[in-house]
Coordinates of C-alpha atoms and ligand atoms in Angstrom, one line a residue:
M33 CA 80.5 149.5 98.7
R34 CA 77.1 148.5 97.4
R35 CA 76.6 149.1 93.7
R36 CA 73.6 151.4 93.0
A37 CA 70.8 149.4 91.4
R38 CA 70.4 150.1 87.7
R39 CA 67.2 152.1 87.0
G40 CA 64.8 149.6 85.4
G41 CA 67.2 146.8 86.6
G42 CA 66.0 143.8 84.5
R43 CA 62.3 144.3 85.0
Q44 CA 60.0 143.6 82.1
V45 CA 57.4 146.0 80.7
T46 CA 54.8 145.8 77.9
L47 CA 54.8 148.7 75.5
E48 CA 53.9 149.9 72.0
I49 CA 56.6 151.6 69.9
E50 CA 55.6 155.2 68.9
A51 CA 58.4 156.1 66.5
I52 CA 62.1 155.8 65.8
G53 CA 64.5 158.2 67.6
A54 CA 67.5 160.1 66.1
L55 CA 69.9 157.2 66.8
G56 CA 67.6 154.6 65.1
D57 CA 66.1 152.9 68.2
G58 CA 62.3 152.7 68.6
F59 CA 60.9 154.5 71.6
A60 CA 57.8 154.4 73.8
Q61 CA 56.5 156.6 76.6
T62 CA 55.7 154.4 79.6
A63 CA 54.8 154.8 83.2
E64 CA 58.5 154.3 83.9
G65 CA 59.4 157.1 81.6
L66 CA 60.8 157.1 78.0
V67 CA 62.2 153.7 76.9
F68 CA 64.4 153.2 73.8
V69 CA 64.4 149.8 72.2
P70 CA 66.9 148.8 69.5
L71 CA 65.5 146.9 66.5
A72 CA 61.9 147.9 67.2
A73 CA 59.5 149.3 64.6
P74 CA 56.7 151.8 65.0
G75 CA 53.5 150.1 66.1
D76 CA 55.3 147.0 67.5
R77 CA 53.7 145.7 70.7
L78 CA 56.5 144.2 72.7
T79 CA 57.6 142.8 76.0
V80 CA 60.8 144.5 76.8
R81 CA 63.4 143.9 79.5
L82 CA 64.7 147.2 80.9
T83 CA 68.5 147.0 80.8
G84 CA 69.6 150.4 82.2
E85 CA 69.6 154.0 81.5
K86 CA 71.5 156.3 79.1
G87 CA 71.2 160.0 78.6
G88 CA 68.2 160.3 81.0
A89 CA 66.1 157.7 79.2
L90 CA 65.6 154.0 79.9
R91 CA 67.0 151.3 77.5
G92 CA 65.4 148.0 76.9
E93 CA 65.7 144.9 74.8
I94 CA 63.0 142.9 73.1
V95 CA 62.0 139.8 75.0
E96 CA 58.8 139.0 73.0
M97 CA 57.0 140.3 70.0
L98 CA 53.3 140.5 70.9
A99 CA 52.2 142.1 67.6
E100 CA 54.3 143.5 64.7
G101 CA 53.9 147.1 63.6
P102 CA 52.7 147.8 60.1
A103 CA 56.1 149.0 58.9
R104 CA 58.0 145.9 59.9
V105 CA 59.5 143.8 57.1
E106 CA 61.8 140.8 56.8
P107 CA 65.3 142.2 56.9
P108 CA 67.1 141.4 53.5
C109 CA 70.5 140.6 55.0
P110 CA 71.2 137.2 56.7
H111 CA 73.6 139.0 59.1
F112 CA 70.9 141.4 60.3
S113 CA 70.6 141.8 64.0
P114 CA 74.0 140.6 65.3
C115 CA 75.8 142.8 62.7
G116 CA 76.4 146.3 64.0
G117 CA 76.3 147.7 60.4
C118 CA 72.7 148.0 59.4
R119 CA 70.3 148.5 62.2
L120 CA 67.2 149.5 60.3
Q121 CA 66.6 146.8 57.8
H122 CA 63.5 145.7 59.6
L123 CA 61.6 148.9 58.5
D124 CA 59.9 149.1 55.1
A125 CA 61.3 151.6 52.6
A126 CA 58.6 154.2 53.3
A127 CA 58.9 154.2 57.1
Y128 CA 62.7 154.2 56.8
R129 CA 62.6 157.2 54.5
T130 CA 60.1 159.1 56.5
W131 CA 62.1 158.6 59.7
K132 CA 65.5 159.6 58.1
Q133 CA 64.1 162.6 56.3
G134 CA 62.8 163.9 59.6
V135 CA 66.1 163.6 61.5
V136 CA 67.7 166.8 60.2
G137 CA 64.6 169.0 60.8
E138 CA 64.3 167.6 64.3
Q139 CA 67.9 168.5 65.1
L140 CA 67.4 172.0 63.6
A141 CA 64.2 172.5 65.7
R142 CA 66.1 171.6 68.9
Q143 CA 68.5 174.4 68.2
G144 CA 65.6 176.9 67.5
L145 CA 66.2 176.8 63.7
D146 CA 63.6 176.5 61.0
P147 CA 63.1 172.9 59.9
G148 CA 61.3 174.2 56.8
V149 CA 64.7 174.7 55.0
V150 CA 65.2 170.9 54.7
A151 CA 65.0 169.7 51.1
P152 CA 63.9 166.2 50.1
M153 CA 66.5 163.6 51.0
L154 CA 68.7 162.2 48.2
E155 CA 69.4 158.5 48.4
I156 CA 72.4 156.5 47.4
P157 CA 71.6 152.9 46.7
P158 CA 73.1 149.9 48.6
G159 CA 75.9 148.0 46.8
T160 CA 77.9 151.1 46.3
R161 CA 80.1 151.4 49.4
R162 CA 83.7 151.5 48.1
R163 CA 85.5 151.6 51.4
A164 CA 85.2 149.6 54.6
V165 CA 87.2 148.5 57.6
F166 CA 87.0 144.8 58.4
A167 CA 88.0 143.4 61.7
A168 CA 89.7 139.9 61.8
R169 CA 90.4 137.6 64.7
R170 CA 91.7 134.0 64.8
Q171 CA 90.2 131.8 67.3
G172 CA 90.2 128.0 67.6
G173 CA 92.2 127.8 64.4
R174 CA 89.6 129.7 62.4
V175 CA 89.7 133.3 61.1
R176 CA 86.5 135.4 61.5
L177 CA 86.5 138.4 59.2
G178 CA 83.8 141.1 59.1
F179 CA 82.1 143.8 61.2
H180 CA 81.7 144.0 65.0
E181 CA 78.5 142.8 66.4
A182 CA 76.2 145.6 67.7
R183 CA 76.7 144.4 71.2
G184 CA 79.8 142.8 72.8
R185 CA 83.1 142.2 71.1
D186 CA 82.3 139.4 68.8
L187 CA 82.7 139.6 65.1
V188 CA 80.1 138.8 62.4
D189 CA 81.9 136.4 60.0
L190 CA 80.7 138.1 56.8
Q191 CA 79.4 135.8 54.1
T192 CA 77.8 138.7 52.2
C193 CA 77.0 142.4 52.7
L194 CA 74.4 144.3 50.8
L195 CA 76.3 147.6 51.2
L196 CA 79.6 146.8 49.6
T197 CA 80.6 147.2 45.9
P198 CA 81.1 143.9 44.1
A199 CA 84.9 144.3 44.3
L200 CA 84.9 144.7 48.1
L201 CA 82.6 141.8 48.5
A202 CA 84.7 139.6 46.3
L203 CA 87.8 140.3 48.5
I204 CA 86.3 139.0 51.7
A205 CA 86.7 135.2 51.2
P206 CA 90.3 135.3 49.8
L207 CA 91.3 137.9 52.4
R208 CA 90.1 135.5 55.2
D209 CA 92.2 132.7 53.7
A210 CA 95.2 135.0 53.4
L211 CA 94.9 136.0 57.0
A212 CA 94.5 132.4 58.1
A213 CA 98.0 131.7 56.7
W214 CA 99.8 133.9 59.2
L215 CA 97.5 135.0 62.1
E216 CA 98.0 132.9 65.2
D217 CA 95.3 132.0 67.6
G218 CA 94.2 135.1 69.6
D219 CA 95.7 137.5 67.0
E220 CA 93.6 140.4 65.7
A221 CA 93.9 142.7 62.7
D222 CA 92.0 145.5 61.1
V223 CA 91.9 145.6 57.3
A224 CA 90.9 148.9 55.6
V225 CA 89.9 148.5 51.9
A226 CA 89.2 151.3 49.4
E227 CA 88.3 150.8 45.8
T228 CA 90.2 153.3 43.7
E229 CA 90.1 153.8 39.9
T230 CA 93.2 151.6 39.5
G231 CA 92.2 148.8 41.8
L232 CA 91.9 148.0 45.5
D233 CA 94.0 149.8 48.1
V234 CA 94.4 147.7 51.2
L235 CA 95.9 148.6 54.6
V236 CA 96.4 145.8 57.2
V237 CA 96.7 147.1 60.8
T238 CA 98.1 144.8 63.5
P239 CA 99.2 145.4 67.1
A240 CA 102.7 143.7 66.5
E241 CA 105.3 143.9 63.8
P242 CA 104.7 141.5 60.9
G243 CA 107.1 138.6 60.6
L244 CA 108.6 137.3 57.4
A245 CA 105.8 134.7 56.9
A246 CA 103.1 137.3 57.2
R247 CA 104.9 139.7 54.8
E248 CA 105.3 136.9 52.2
A249 CA 101.7 135.7 52.6
L250 CA 100.3 139.2 52.1
A251 CA 102.6 140.0 49.2
T252 CA 101.4 136.8 47.5
F253 CA 97.8 137.7 48.2
A254 CA 98.3 141.2 46.7
A255 CA 99.7 139.6 43.5
A256 CA 97.0 136.9 43.3
R257 CA 94.2 139.5 43.7
D258 CA 95.9 142.1 41.5
L259 CA 95.6 144.7 44.3
A260 CA 96.8 148.2 43.4
R261 CA 98.6 148.5 46.7
L262 CA 98.9 146.7 50.0
A263 CA 100.3 148.4 53.0
W264 CA 100.9 147.5 56.6
R265 CA 100.7 149.6 59.8
T266 CA 101.6 148.5 63.2
G267 CA 99.5 150.1 65.9
G268 CA 99.6 153.9 65.5
G269 CA 102.8 153.8 63.3
T270 CA 103.3 154.9 59.7
P271 CA 102.0 152.7 56.9
E272 CA 104.6 150.7 55.2
P273 CA 103.9 149.6 51.6
L274 CA 104.3 145.8 51.2
A275 CA 103.3 145.6 47.5
Q276 CA 102.4 148.1 44.9
R277 CA 101.4 147.0 41.4
R278 CA 100.0 150.4 40.4
L279 CA 99.5 153.7 42.0
P280 CA 96.0 153.8 43.6
L281 CA 94.3 156.8 42.0
L282 CA 91.2 158.8 42.7
G283 CA 90.0 161.5 40.3
F284 CA 88.6 164.7 41.8
G285 CA 87.8 167.4 39.3
A286 CA 90.9 167.5 36.9
A287 CA 93.2 166.1 39.6
R288 CA 94.5 162.6 40.2
V289 CA 95.1 161.9 43.9
V290 CA 97.1 159.1 45.4
P291 CA 95.3 158.6 48.8
P292 CA 97.3 157.7 51.9
P293 CA 96.7 154.1 52.9
G294 CA 93.6 153.9 55.1
G295 CA 92.8 157.6 54.7
F296 CA 89.4 159.2 54.7
L297 CA 87.4 158.9 51.5
Q298 CA 83.6 159.6 50.9
P299 CA 82.0 156.1 51.2
S300 CA 80.6 155.9 47.7
R301 CA 81.4 157.4 44.3
D302 CA 77.7 158.3 43.8
G303 CA 77.6 159.9 47.2
E304 CA 80.7 161.9 46.5
A305 CA 79.3 163.1 43.1
A306 CA 76.0 164.1 44.8
L307 CA 77.9 166.0 47.5
V308 CA 80.1 167.8 45.0
D309 CA 77.1 168.7 42.9
L310 CA 75.3 170.2 45.9
V311 CA 78.4 172.2 46.9
R312 CA 79.0 173.4 43.4
Q313 CA 75.4 174.5 42.9
A314 CA 75.6 176.6 46.1
I315 CA 78.7 178.5 45.1
P316 CA 78.1 181.3 42.6
P317 CA 80.3 181.3 39.5
S318 CA 81.6 184.7 40.5
A319 CA 83.3 183.2 43.6
L320 CA 87.0 183.1 42.5
R321 CA 88.6 182.6 45.9
I322 CA 87.3 179.6 47.9
A323 CA 88.4 178.2 51.2
D324 CA 88.0 174.4 51.8
L325 CA 88.2 173.6 55.5
Y326 CA 88.8 170.0 56.7
A327 CA 89.7 169.4 53.1
G328 CA 91.0 165.8 53.4
I329 CA 92.6 164.7 50.2
G330 CA 90.8 167.4 48.2
T331 CA 87.4 166.0 47.3
F332 CA 85.8 169.5 47.2
A333 CA 89.0 171.6 46.6
F334 CA 89.8 170.0 43.2
A335 CA 86.1 169.9 42.1
L336 CA 85.8 173.7 42.8
A337 CA 89.1 174.7 41.4
D338 CA 88.0 175.8 38.0
P339 CA 88.0 178.8 37.4
A340 CA 88.4 179.5 41.2
R341 CA 91.5 179.2 43.3
V342 CA 91.1 177.1 46.4
L343 CA 93.0 177.2 49.6
A344 CA 92.6 173.8 51.4
Y345 CA 93.1 173.6 55.1
E346 CA 93.6 170.1 56.7
G347 CA 95.0 168.8 60.0
D348 CA 96.2 165.4 58.9
G349 CA 99.7 165.4 57.4
A350 CA 99.3 162.4 55.2
A351 CA 96.0 163.7 53.7
L352 CA 97.5 167.1 53.1
A353 CA 100.6 165.6 51.5
A354 CA 98.4 163.7 49.0
L355 CA 96.4 166.8 48.2
E356 CA 99.6 168.9 47.7
A357 CA 101.2 166.3 45.5
A358 CA 98.1 166.2 43.3
S359 CA 97.9 170.0 43.2
R360 CA 101.3 170.0 41.5
G361 CA 99.9 168.1 38.6
P362 CA 99.8 169.9 35.2
E363 CA 96.0 169.7 35.0
V364 CA 95.5 171.6 38.3
R365 CA 97.9 174.4 37.2
G366 CA 98.4 175.8 40.7
R367 CA 94.7 176.5 41.3
V368 CA 94.8 174.5 44.6
A369 CA 97.1 175.2 47.5
G370 CA 97.2 173.4 50.9
E371 CA 97.9 174.4 54.4
R372 CA 98.3 172.2 57.4
R373 CA 96.2 173.6 60.2
D374 CA 94.6 172.1 63.3
L375 CA 91.3 174.0 63.0
E376 CA 90.2 173.1 66.6
R377 CA 93.4 174.3 68.3
Q378 CA 94.1 177.1 65.8
P379 CA 90.9 178.0 64.0
L380 CA 91.0 180.4 61.1
H381 CA 90.0 183.9 62.3
A382 CA 87.4 186.1 60.7
E383 CA 90.1 188.4 59.2
E384 CA 91.8 185.4 57.6
L385 CA 88.4 184.2 56.2
D386 CA 87.2 187.6 54.9
V387 CA 89.5 187.3 51.8
F388 CA 87.3 184.5 50.5
D389 CA 84.2 184.7 48.3
A390 CA 83.0 181.3 49.5
L391 CA 83.9 178.8 52.1
V392 CA 83.2 175.0 52.4
F393 CA 83.6 173.2 55.7
D394 CA 83.3 169.5 56.2
P395 CA 84.4 168.6 59.8
P396 CA 84.6 165.2 61.5
R397 CA 81.5 163.9 63.4
A398 CA 82.2 166.2 66.4
G399 CA 81.6 169.2 64.1
A400 CA 83.5 172.5 64.3
P401 CA 82.9 173.9 67.7
A402 CA 86.1 176.0 67.7
Q403 CA 86.0 177.0 64.1
A404 CA 82.3 177.9 63.7
P405 CA 82.3 181.1 65.8
H406 CA 85.0 182.5 63.6
I407 CA 83.1 181.7 60.4
A408 CA 80.0 183.3 62.1
A409 CA 82.1 186.5 62.7
S410 CA 83.3 186.6 59.1
R411 CA 82.0 188.4 56.1
V412 CA 82.3 185.5 53.6
P413 CA 79.1 185.8 51.5
T414 CA 78.5 182.0 50.9
V415 CA 79.3 179.3 53.4
V416 CA 78.6 175.6 52.6
A417 CA 78.6 173.1 55.4
V418 CA 79.0 169.4 54.7
S419 CA 78.3 167.2 57.7
C420 CA 78.0 163.5 58.6
N421 CA 76.3 164.4 62.0
P422 CA 73.0 166.3 62.0
A423 CA 73.3 167.0 65.7
S424 CA 76.8 168.6 65.7
F425 CA 75.8 170.4 62.4
A426 CA 72.7 171.9 63.9
R427 CA 74.8 173.2 66.9
D428 CA 77.3 174.8 64.5
A429 CA 74.5 176.1 62.2
R430 CA 73.0 177.9 65.2
T431 CA 76.3 179.6 65.8
L432 CA 76.4 180.8 62.2
V433 CA 72.8 182.0 62.3
E434 CA 73.4 183.9 65.6
G435 CA 76.4 185.5 63.8
G436 CA 74.0 186.9 61.2
Y437 CA 74.0 184.1 58.5
A438 CA 70.7 183.0 56.9
L439 CA 70.4 179.2 56.6
E440 CA 69.0 178.9 53.1
R441 CA 68.7 175.2 52.5
V442 CA 69.8 171.8 54.0
T443 CA 69.8 168.7 51.8
P444 CA 70.1 165.4 53.5
L445 CA 71.9 162.7 51.6
D446 CA 71.5 159.1 52.7
Q447 CA 74.8 157.4 51.7
F448 CA 74.6 155.1 54.7
P449 CA 71.5 153.0 53.9
W450 CA 69.8 151.2 56.8
S451 CA 71.9 153.0 59.4
S452 CA 71.2 156.0 61.6
H453 CA 74.1 157.9 59.9
L454 CA 73.2 160.7 57.6
E455 CA 75.2 163.2 55.5
L456 CA 74.0 166.6 54.6
V457 CA 74.9 169.8 52.7
A458 CA 73.8 173.2 54.0
V459 CA 74.0 176.6 52.4
F460 CA 74.4 179.8 54.5
R461 CA 74.5 183.3 53.0
R462 CA 75.0 186.8 54.2
Ligands
SAM57 C1 84.7 164.2 57.1 S1 86.4 164.3 56.6 C2 86.2 165.3 55.2 C3 87.3 165.3 54.2 C4 87.1 165.9 52.8 N1 86.3 167.1 52.9 C5 86.4 164.9 51.9 O1 85.2 165.1 51.6 O2 87.0 164.0 51.5 C6 87.0 165.4 57.8 C7 88.4 165.8 57.6 O3 88.8 166.7 58.7 C8 90.1 166.5 59.1 N2 90.2 167.0 60.5 C9 89.8 166.4 61.6 N3 90.0 167.2 62.7 C10 90.7 168.3 62.2 C11 91.2 169.4 62.8 N4 91.1 169.6 64.1 N5 91.8 170.4 62.0 C12 91.8 170.2 60.7 N6 91.4 169.1 60.1 C13 90.8 168.1 60.8 C14 90.3 165.0 59.0 O4 91.6 164.6 58.8 C15 89.5 164.7 57.7 O5 90.3 164.8 56.5

């Protein structure tokens, strides 16, 4: 069978980039149709090779820069371009900010909602990212440790990273050495690191069971680096602690939470504080019964639990166990309770929601397509959405607005600098 020729199939075109699209790629309208070009800046004149088609638009890669656009700058990170982490470091601060500020309004407009409710974007500076997942691979006797390249399966062997906190950055070189002591050629591992208030919490994930040499090497590493905890998980199994010098602790409101190894955590402390502030400001002090949906380990639940009582719903057993353990602490005094619930398969119905004065929902990137219609049908007076995906948020927002909610305000929060990712907090009332 003959393969259908790819649209564009390797041909070269000359174009001028008009603007940046929602996913961070530059785009231009050409005689061939709309072309998206990664790493392009507005005003760039480029020769582009057409590489194929995605979602109805052509894709291209830069072959030659004919003239740089006015917003193009020298990217500050030496790993820029191969590294898949920061795809927009070639834009100056003003162009980057203007583009990102516009993303939420654009998604709202696509859903027929008013972009005028979008507030100015809050920005979290680089150098504050307190959690990361590094990939490691040993090849030719050498361990590469870092992030995946934007294209292909290669790893960027990180020497520096402008996003990470100093503690995470300082771990990279010794972690690479420790992995070199027991990874064999061809072996791969993922290493999730989170900076807690009592030190670093590290989870190593490998496809196969660790041998004795690996366990010893990692326990020695944990002691040498004074890690709070080091755990190991094989494939999709349960994490097994290898070394624990102190309990890793995170403070939310009055609670002290011991997170599960590798669990979800807002990426920076500053970002978490900004999100919590926005959520708190949206909820009137008279709200004494609050529901926190997709609660994780209780970032919002504990912050909202005074004087209110909060019922936290979460699908992940380990996250919920951490939340419940912390809720038994004397400082929380029973004001937070948890319930395990898969909100996609078994969403909370409007009658269950109607007992609450306010509701917070912070779903994963896919949003809350099964839960949103039940919120829309409820009578909860204040609903606050936290989202890391403006597109799925706008879809869910439309469901709530069609159910009679007014979308009062959406505040974008850039806690993923130089990437196309964007967090937001939205307030709905009825
Ligand atoms: C973006 S995180 C937010 C966690 C928490 N609100 C925070 O800020 O730390 C999304 C959470 O939704 C949970 N989750 C994902 N799918 C779920 C589902 N179908 N039902 C319930 N919870 C789910 C995840 O385990 C995760 O804790």
